[in-house]
Coordinates of C-alpha atoms in Angstrom, one line a residue:
M1 CA -108.7 -22.8 -79.1
K2 CA -107.8 -24.1 -82.6
K3 CA -110.1 -22.6 -85.4
T4 CA -111.7 -25.9 -87.4
A5 CA -113.1 -25.2 -90.7
E6 CA -116.7 -25.9 -89.2
M7 CA -116.1 -22.8 -87.4
E8 CA -114.6 -20.6 -90.1
K9 CA -117.6 -22.0 -92.6
G10 CA -119.2 -18.6 -93.2
M11 CA -116.0 -16.4 -92.9
R12 CA -114.8 -14.2 -95.3
T13 CA -111.9 -13.4 -97.1
G14 CA -110.3 -9.5 -96.9
K15 CA -111.1 -9.6 -100.5
K16 CA -114.5 -11.0 -100.4
L17 CA -115.7 -8.7 -97.7
T18 CA -114.5 -6.1 -99.8
A19 CA -116.4 -7.4 -102.5
E20 CA -119.7 -7.5 -100.4
I21 CA -119.2 -4.0 -99.1
L22 CA -118.9 -2.4 -102.5
S23 CA -121.1 -4.6 -104.2
G24 CA -124.2 -3.2 -100.9
K25 CA -124.7 -6.2 -99.6
W26 CA -124.0 -4.4 -96.2
D27 CA -125.6 -1.7 -96.8
E28 CA -129.0 -2.3 -94.8
A29 CA -127.2 -3.7 -91.9
L30 CA -125.1 -0.1 -92.5
K31 CA -128.3 2.6 -92.0
K32 CA -129.4 0.5 -89.3
L33 CA -125.6 0.9 -86.7
Y34 CA -125.3 4.1 -88.0
M35 CA -128.5 5.8 -88.5
D36 CA -127.7 8.1 -91.3
N37 CA -128.5 6.7 -95.3
Q38 CA -126.3 10.0 -96.1
K39 CA -123.3 8.8 -94.5
I40 CA -123.4 5.1 -95.8
Q41 CA -121.1 6.0 -99.0
Q42 CA -118.6 7.5 -96.4
Q43 CA -118.5 4.2 -94.0
K44 CA -118.0 1.4 -96.7
K45 CA -114.8 3.5 -97.9
R46 CA -113.7 3.7 -94.1
Y47 CA -114.8 -0.7 -93.8
V48 CA -112.7 -1.2 -97.3
K49 CA -110.1 1.4 -96.7
A50 CA -109.5 -0.9 -93.0
V51 CA -110.3 -4.1 -94.5
A52 CA -106.8 -3.8 -96.6
S53 CA -105.1 -2.2 -94.4
Y54 CA -105.6 -5.7 -91.9
C55 CA -104.8 -7.4 -95.2
E56 CA -101.2 -5.7 -96.2
I57 CA -99.9 -5.8 -92.9
F58 CA -101.4 -9.4 -91.7
G59 CA -102.2 -10.9 -95.1
E60 CA -105.1 -12.2 -96.9
M61 CA -107.5 -14.1 -94.7
P62 CA -110.9 -14.7 -93.4
V63 CA -111.8 -11.9 -91.0
E64 CA -114.4 -10.4 -88.4
I65 CA -115.5 -6.7 -88.2
Y66 CA -116.3 -5.4 -84.9
S67 CA -117.3 -1.9 -83.2
A68 CA -117.8 0.2 -79.8
P69 CA -119.7 3.5 -80.2
G70 CA -118.5 6.6 -78.2
R71 CA -121.0 7.9 -76.4
S72 CA -122.8 11.2 -75.1
E73 CA -123.7 12.3 -71.5
V74 CA -127.4 13.9 -71.9
G75 CA -128.3 13.8 -68.3
G76 CA -126.7 14.3 -64.3
N77 CA -123.9 16.3 -65.2
H78 CA -121.6 15.9 -62.2
T79 CA -123.7 13.3 -60.1
D80 CA -122.0 9.7 -61.0
H81 CA -119.1 10.3 -58.6
Q82 CA -121.6 11.3 -55.8
H83 CA -123.5 8.0 -56.5
G84 CA -126.1 9.8 -58.1
E85 CA -128.0 8.9 -61.5
V86 CA -127.1 9.8 -65.2
L87 CA -128.6 9.6 -68.8
A88 CA -126.0 9.1 -71.4
A89 CA -126.5 7.8 -75.4
S90 CA -124.0 5.6 -77.6
I91 CA -123.5 7.9 -80.5
N92 CA -122.4 7.3 -84.2
L93 CA -118.8 7.5 -84.2
D94 CA -117.1 4.7 -83.2
T95 CA -113.7 2.7 -83.3
I96 CA -114.0 -1.1 -84.9
G97 CA -111.7 -3.7 -85.1
I98 CA -111.2 -5.9 -88.6
V99 CA -110.0 -8.9 -86.6
R100 CA -108.6 -12.7 -86.9
Q101 CA -108.9 -15.8 -84.8
T102 CA -105.0 -17.2 -83.7
E103 CA -103.7 -19.8 -81.8
D104 CA -100.2 -18.0 -80.4
N105 CA -101.6 -16.6 -77.5
Q106 CA -101.1 -13.1 -78.4
I107 CA -103.2 -9.7 -78.6
R108 CA -101.6 -8.2 -81.8
I109 CA -103.3 -4.6 -82.2
I110 CA -102.3 -2.0 -84.7
S111 CA -104.2 1.1 -84.4
D112 CA -104.4 3.9 -87.3
D113 CA -101.4 5.6 -87.0
Y114 CA -100.1 4.3 -83.6
D115 CA -97.7 1.5 -83.1
E116 CA -97.7 -2.3 -83.0
V117 CA -98.7 -3.2 -79.3
V118 CA -97.9 -7.1 -79.0
I119 CA -99.1 -8.6 -75.8
S120 CA -98.4 -12.2 -74.7
L121 CA -101.8 -13.4 -72.8
D122 CA -98.9 -15.8 -70.7
N123 CA -98.1 -12.1 -69.0
I124 CA -101.3 -9.6 -67.9
D125 CA -99.9 -8.0 -64.8
C126 CA -100.2 -4.7 -63.5
K127 CA -97.6 -2.7 -64.4
E128 CA -96.5 0.4 -62.9
E129 CA -94.9 1.7 -66.1
E130 CA -97.6 0.7 -69.1
K131 CA -100.0 2.9 -67.0
E132 CA -101.7 5.1 -69.4
T133 CA -100.9 3.0 -72.4
T134 CA -102.9 1.3 -75.1
T135 CA -100.8 -2.1 -73.6
A136 CA -102.6 -1.2 -70.3
L137 CA -106.6 -1.0 -71.8
I138 CA -106.1 -4.5 -73.4
K139 CA -104.5 -6.1 -71.1
G140 CA -107.0 -4.9 -68.2
V141 CA -109.9 -6.3 -70.0
V142 CA -108.0 -9.9 -70.4
A143 CA -107.2 -9.6 -67.3
G144 CA -111.3 -8.6 -66.7
F145 CA -112.5 -11.8 -68.4
M146 CA -110.2 -14.4 -67.0
E147 CA -110.9 -13.1 -63.4
R148 CA -114.5 -13.8 -64.1
G149 CA -114.0 -17.0 -66.0
Y150 CA -114.8 -16.4 -69.4
K151 CA -111.6 -18.0 -72.4
V152 CA -109.3 -15.5 -73.6
G153 CA -107.0 -16.3 -76.3
G154 CA -104.6 -14.5 -79.2
F155 CA -106.6 -12.9 -82.5
R156 CA -104.8 -9.5 -84.5
A157 CA -106.6 -6.8 -85.3
Y158 CA -106.7 -3.7 -87.8
A159 CA -108.3 -0.8 -85.2
T160 CA -109.3 3.1 -86.5
S161 CA -111.9 5.3 -85.2
D162 CA -113.8 8.1 -85.5
V163 CA -114.3 9.2 -82.4
L164 CA -113.0 12.4 -81.8
I165 CA -110.7 12.6 -78.5
G166 CA -110.4 15.1 -76.0
A167 CA -113.9 15.9 -77.4
G168 CA -116.2 14.0 -74.1
L169 CA -116.7 11.2 -76.1
S170 CA -115.2 9.3 -74.0
S171 CA -112.6 7.4 -77.1
S172 CA -110.7 4.7 -74.0
A173 CA -114.1 3.5 -73.2
A174 CA -115.0 2.9 -76.8
F175 CA -111.6 0.8 -77.7
E176 CA -112.2 -1.2 -74.1
T177 CA -115.8 -1.7 -75.1
L178 CA -114.4 -3.1 -78.7
I179 CA -112.0 -5.0 -77.4
G180 CA -114.1 -7.0 -74.6
T181 CA -117.2 -7.8 -77.2
I182 CA -114.2 -8.7 -79.4
L183 CA -113.2 -11.3 -76.7
S184 CA -117.0 -12.1 -76.4
G185 CA -117.3 -12.7 -79.8
L186 CA -114.2 -14.9 -81.0
Y187 CA -114.1 -16.8 -77.5
N188 CA -117.8 -16.6 -76.0
D189 CA -120.0 -16.9 -78.7
M190 CA -121.5 -13.4 -78.1
S191 CA -122.3 -14.8 -75.0
I192 CA -120.8 -11.9 -72.4
S193 CA -123.8 -9.2 -71.0
A194 CA -123.2 -5.2 -71.8
I195 CA -122.8 -4.3 -68.7
E196 CA -120.2 -7.2 -67.5
I197 CA -118.1 -6.1 -70.8
A198 CA -118.5 -2.5 -69.2
I199 CA -117.9 -2.8 -65.5
V200 CA -114.7 -4.5 -67.3
G201 CA -113.9 -1.9 -69.1
Q202 CA -114.0 0.6 -65.9
Y203 CA -111.9 -2.2 -64.2
A204 CA -109.2 -2.4 -67.1
E205 CA -108.9 2.1 -67.1
N206 CA -109.2 2.0 -63.5
V207 CA -106.4 -0.9 -62.2
Y208 CA -104.5 -1.2 -65.1
F209 CA -105.0 2.5 -67.0
G210 CA -104.4 4.2 -63.7
K211 CA -107.3 6.3 -64.2
P212 CA -110.4 6.6 -61.8
C213 CA -113.4 6.7 -63.6
G214 CA -116.9 6.3 -63.1
L215 CA -118.9 3.6 -65.3
M216 CA -120.9 5.7 -67.1
D217 CA -118.7 5.6 -70.6
Q218 CA -118.6 2.1 -70.6
M219 CA -121.8 1.2 -70.1
A220 CA -123.3 3.5 -72.8
C221 CA -120.6 2.1 -75.1
S222 CA -121.5 -1.5 -74.8
V223 CA -125.0 -0.6 -73.8
G224 CA -126.1 1.3 -76.9
N225 CA -128.8 3.8 -77.6
L226 CA -130.1 5.6 -74.4
V227 CA -129.0 4.2 -71.1
Y228 CA -129.9 4.8 -67.6
I229 CA -127.6 4.2 -65.0
D230 CA -128.6 4.7 -61.1
F231 CA -124.8 4.5 -59.1
K232 CA -127.2 4.1 -56.2
D233 CA -125.2 1.3 -55.0
P234 CA -121.0 2.2 -57.7
K235 CA -121.2 -2.3 -57.6
K236 CA -124.7 -3.0 -58.6
P237 CA -125.5 0.1 -61.0
E238 CA -129.0 -0.3 -61.6
V239 CA -129.3 0.1 -65.8
E240 CA -132.3 0.6 -68.0
K241 CA -131.6 0.8 -72.0
L242 CA -134.5 3.2 -73.4
D243 CA -135.1 2.4 -76.8
F244 CA -135.8 5.4 -77.9
N245 CA -135.2 7.1 -81.5
M246 CA -134.3 10.5 -81.8
S247 CA -134.5 11.2 -85.6
E248 CA -138.1 10.1 -85.7
H249 CA -139.5 12.7 -83.2
G250 CA -137.4 15.1 -85.9
Y251 CA -134.4 16.3 -84.0
S252 CA -130.5 15.3 -84.4
L253 CA -127.4 15.0 -81.7
C254 CA -125.2 18.5 -82.1
I255 CA -121.8 19.0 -80.7
T256 CA -119.5 21.4 -81.1
D257 CA -116.4 21.2 -80.1
T258 CA -115.0 24.9 -79.1
K259 CA -111.7 24.2 -79.4
G260 CA -110.7 25.4 -75.3
S261 CA -107.8 24.0 -73.1
H262 CA -107.8 21.2 -71.1
A263 CA -104.1 22.7 -69.8
D264 CA -104.3 23.5 -66.2
L265 CA -107.7 22.6 -65.3
T266 CA -106.6 19.7 -63.0
Y267 CA -107.7 21.9 -59.9
E268 CA -111.3 23.0 -61.2
Y269 CA -112.2 19.2 -62.1
A270 CA -111.1 18.0 -58.8
A271 CA -113.3 21.3 -56.6
V272 CA -116.5 19.9 -58.2
P273 CA -116.5 16.4 -56.0
Q274 CA -114.4 17.8 -53.4
E275 CA -117.1 20.8 -52.3
M276 CA -119.7 18.3 -52.8
K277 CA -118.4 15.7 -50.7
R278 CA -117.5 18.5 -47.7
V279 CA -121.4 18.9 -47.4
A280 CA -122.4 15.2 -47.4
N281 CA -119.2 15.0 -45.1
H282 CA -121.1 18.1 -42.7
F283 CA -124.1 15.2 -42.4
G284 CA -121.8 12.5 -41.7
K285 CA -122.3 11.1 -45.0
E286 CA -119.6 10.1 -47.9
V287 CA -121.5 11.5 -50.8
L288 CA -124.4 13.8 -51.8
R289 CA -127.2 10.9 -52.5
E290 CA -126.9 9.6 -48.7
V291 CA -128.1 13.4 -47.6
E292 CA -132.1 14.7 -47.5
V293 CA -132.1 17.9 -50.0
V294 CA -134.3 19.5 -47.4
D295 CA -131.5 18.5 -44.7
V296 CA -128.7 21.6 -47.0
I297 CA -131.6 23.6 -47.3
K298 CA -131.9 24.3 -43.9
A299 CA -128.6 24.5 -43.3
I300 CA -127.5 27.1 -46.1
P301 CA -126.3 29.5 -43.2
E302 CA -124.0 27.0 -41.6
L303 CA -123.0 26.0 -44.5
R304 CA -122.2 29.2 -46.8
E305 CA -120.3 29.7 -43.3
K306 CA -118.3 27.1 -43.4
Y307 CA -117.9 25.9 -46.5
G308 CA -118.3 28.4 -49.1
D309 CA -121.2 30.0 -51.7
R310 CA -119.7 27.6 -54.4
S311 CA -120.4 24.0 -52.5
V312 CA -124.1 25.3 -51.7
L313 CA -124.7 25.8 -54.9
R314 CA -122.9 22.8 -56.7
A315 CA -124.5 20.5 -54.1
L316 CA -128.4 22.4 -55.0
H317 CA -127.1 21.5 -58.6
F318 CA -126.6 17.8 -57.6
F319 CA -130.0 16.9 -56.2
T320 CA -132.1 19.2 -58.5
E321 CA -130.2 17.3 -61.9
N322 CA -130.8 14.0 -60.5
E323 CA -134.5 14.8 -60.4
R324 CA -134.6 16.3 -63.9
V325 CA -132.2 12.7 -65.2
Q326 CA -135.7 10.9 -63.8
K327 CA -137.7 13.1 -65.6
E328 CA -136.3 12.8 -68.8
V329 CA -136.4 9.4 -68.5
N330 CA -139.8 9.4 -68.1
A331 CA -140.3 12.0 -70.8
L332 CA -138.5 9.7 -73.2
K333 CA -140.6 6.5 -72.2
W334 CA -144.1 9.0 -72.7
G335 CA -142.3 10.0 -76.2
D336 CA -142.5 13.6 -74.6
M337 CA -139.9 15.0 -76.9
N338 CA -141.4 18.4 -75.3
L339 CA -140.5 17.1 -72.0
F340 CA -137.4 15.8 -72.7
L341 CA -136.0 19.3 -74.5
D342 CA -137.1 21.4 -71.4
N343 CA -135.2 19.1 -68.8
V344 CA -132.3 19.5 -71.5
K345 CA -132.1 23.1 -70.9
E346 CA -132.9 23.2 -67.0
S347 CA -129.4 20.8 -66.8
G348 CA -127.7 23.1 -69.1
D349 CA -128.9 26.4 -66.7
S350 CA -128.3 24.2 -64.0
S351 CA -124.6 23.8 -64.9
F352 CA -123.9 27.5 -65.4
K353 CA -125.4 28.9 -62.3
Y354 CA -125.3 26.3 -59.5
L355 CA -122.3 24.1 -61.0
Q356 CA -120.4 26.6 -62.8
N357 CA -118.6 24.4 -65.2
V358 CA -119.1 26.3 -67.8
Y359 CA -115.3 28.2 -67.8
S360 CA -112.8 29.0 -65.9
S361 CA -112.5 30.4 -62.5
N362 CA -109.1 31.6 -62.9
D363 CA -109.7 32.1 -66.6
V364 CA -112.5 34.4 -67.3
E365 CA -111.4 36.5 -70.2
N366 CA -111.3 33.0 -71.9
Q367 CA -115.1 31.3 -72.2
N368 CA -115.3 29.4 -75.6
I369 CA -118.4 26.9 -73.9
S370 CA -119.8 30.4 -72.8
V371 CA -119.8 31.6 -75.9
A372 CA -121.4 28.8 -78.0
L373 CA -123.9 28.5 -75.8
M374 CA -125.1 31.9 -76.1
M375 CA -124.6 31.7 -80.0
S376 CA -127.1 28.4 -79.4
D377 CA -130.0 30.4 -77.7
V378 CA -129.9 33.2 -80.6
L379 CA -129.8 31.2 -83.3
L380 CA -132.1 28.0 -81.7
K381 CA -134.7 29.4 -80.3
T382 CA -137.5 27.4 -81.4
E383 CA -134.9 24.7 -82.9
G384 CA -133.7 23.1 -80.3
V385 CA -131.9 23.8 -77.0
S386 CA -128.6 23.4 -75.6
R387 CA -126.3 22.7 -72.7
V388 CA -122.3 22.1 -71.3
H389 CA -121.1 18.6 -72.2
G390 CA -119.3 16.2 -69.8
G391 CA -116.8 18.1 -67.5
G392 CA -117.1 21.0 -69.1
F393 CA -114.3 24.0 -68.1
A394 CA -113.7 23.5 -71.6
G395 CA -114.0 21.2 -74.7
T396 CA -117.3 21.0 -75.9
I397 CA -120.8 21.6 -76.1
Q398 CA -124.2 19.4 -77.0
A399 CA -127.3 20.6 -78.4
F400 CA -130.4 18.6 -79.8
V401 CA -131.5 20.4 -82.9
K402 CA -134.3 20.0 -85.5
N403 CA -133.6 17.6 -88.3
D404 CA -134.2 20.6 -90.5
F405 CA -132.3 23.6 -88.4
V406 CA -129.1 21.0 -88.4
V407 CA -127.2 22.7 -91.7
P408 CA -127.6 26.4 -90.5
Y409 CA -126.8 25.7 -87.0
K410 CA -123.4 24.1 -87.8
M411 CA -123.0 26.4 -91.0
Q412 CA -122.5 29.2 -88.1
M413 CA -121.0 26.8 -84.9
D414 CA -118.1 26.7 -87.6
S415 CA -117.8 29.6 -88.8
I416 CA -117.2 30.9 -84.8
Y417 CA -114.8 27.8 -84.1
G418 CA -113.8 26.3 -87.3
E419 CA -114.8 24.0 -90.2
G420 CA -115.8 20.6 -88.5
S421 CA -116.1 21.9 -85.0
C422 CA -120.1 21.4 -85.3
K423 CA -120.5 17.4 -85.9
D424 CA -124.6 15.9 -85.8
L425 CA -124.5 12.6 -84.8
R426 CA -127.1 10.4 -84.5
I427 CA -128.2 8.4 -81.2
R428 CA -127.2 5.3 -82.5
K429 CA -129.2 1.7 -81.2
Y430 CA -126.3 -0.4 -80.7
G431 CA -123.4 -0.5 -78.1
G432 CA -120.6 -3.4 -79.1
I433 CA -121.4 -5.2 -81.7
K434 CA -120.1 -8.0 -84.0
V435 CA -120.7 -6.3 -87.7
M436 CA -119.7 -8.8 -90.4

């Protein structure tokens, strides 16, 4: 598709866009996107640097800027694989792309310090040797668009991300959402829904990248704000966006990286769905969503004998966690922050006691997450609540902290886990978006 002079009208060269950013023309847009006035200057420098990098690599020309956020799971710890319910949120860490449409039928992307990826749209077959690569993710998104009858085409992009890798904030889902949003903007007039972009992102990760992830990560990154997802029918999940401004209710979202190693945890992660499914299979069902909790409770003696106590505990966590997600959603709709926080805390307690994904059973001497949760209880008291974040066993914790207590909380957590370990985040209103 040739970009006509009319289509380019209003587009800005790198130099002009840089001048506009520095002059403050885009300050209000950036404030709405990143939800933190104190970090606007930092974001402006980041955008200017990214534009300069694009121009240095590809030349001075009209460009557009797209953004896709990372995400944080708020409720529904280890429920999605049992067709459960989840509450997640997009955050004000994101992947941005400086983009120019091209006519060469190629996608060329350079991302931060990584080598350039070049893909011909004439060859988007899924290849085994490309599994777990950026190439696979891009090809998968393109293929997903084409299978659904959407337009695709070439572009050049410089991408940069501040979504923390390995911290449970879904850097890969943010990247998939970015590619989908770029293709929607360049070739489909931004007409493709956020939900469909998320489904395509999951397809790319499952089929092309080779990771059997659920849909929660992509949905939260693509839709934006807080999003409720019911996976009762995983092929057609029920999705509801919740417009709720956490900052206006006096709270910030803090994520602390406890620096625990994810090495040798494959068994721990795999055991959670396996043990839940054993209980479901006992009743002739594939997943726990198809089982009634009263039947599980009646059968506890038999279940303990056949499958062990932990399977029973994890099954009961699933049922109570589903109920908590519904309560959290209702609390947000009612504007009841205290009820919401009570259920976040109960979710964390259930993950610790019943789901038991706070530390590895094979390495009880090292309990980074346990210590972080303990210190959060000591520090926060009436100033907020905390819970394990994401898959657990190692990695991060999440805390909702009163705005005026964020600084002392961060200082104490950083003193234990290292400078910059605790991030003060905001729940961002927007998912994948064209920024400029």
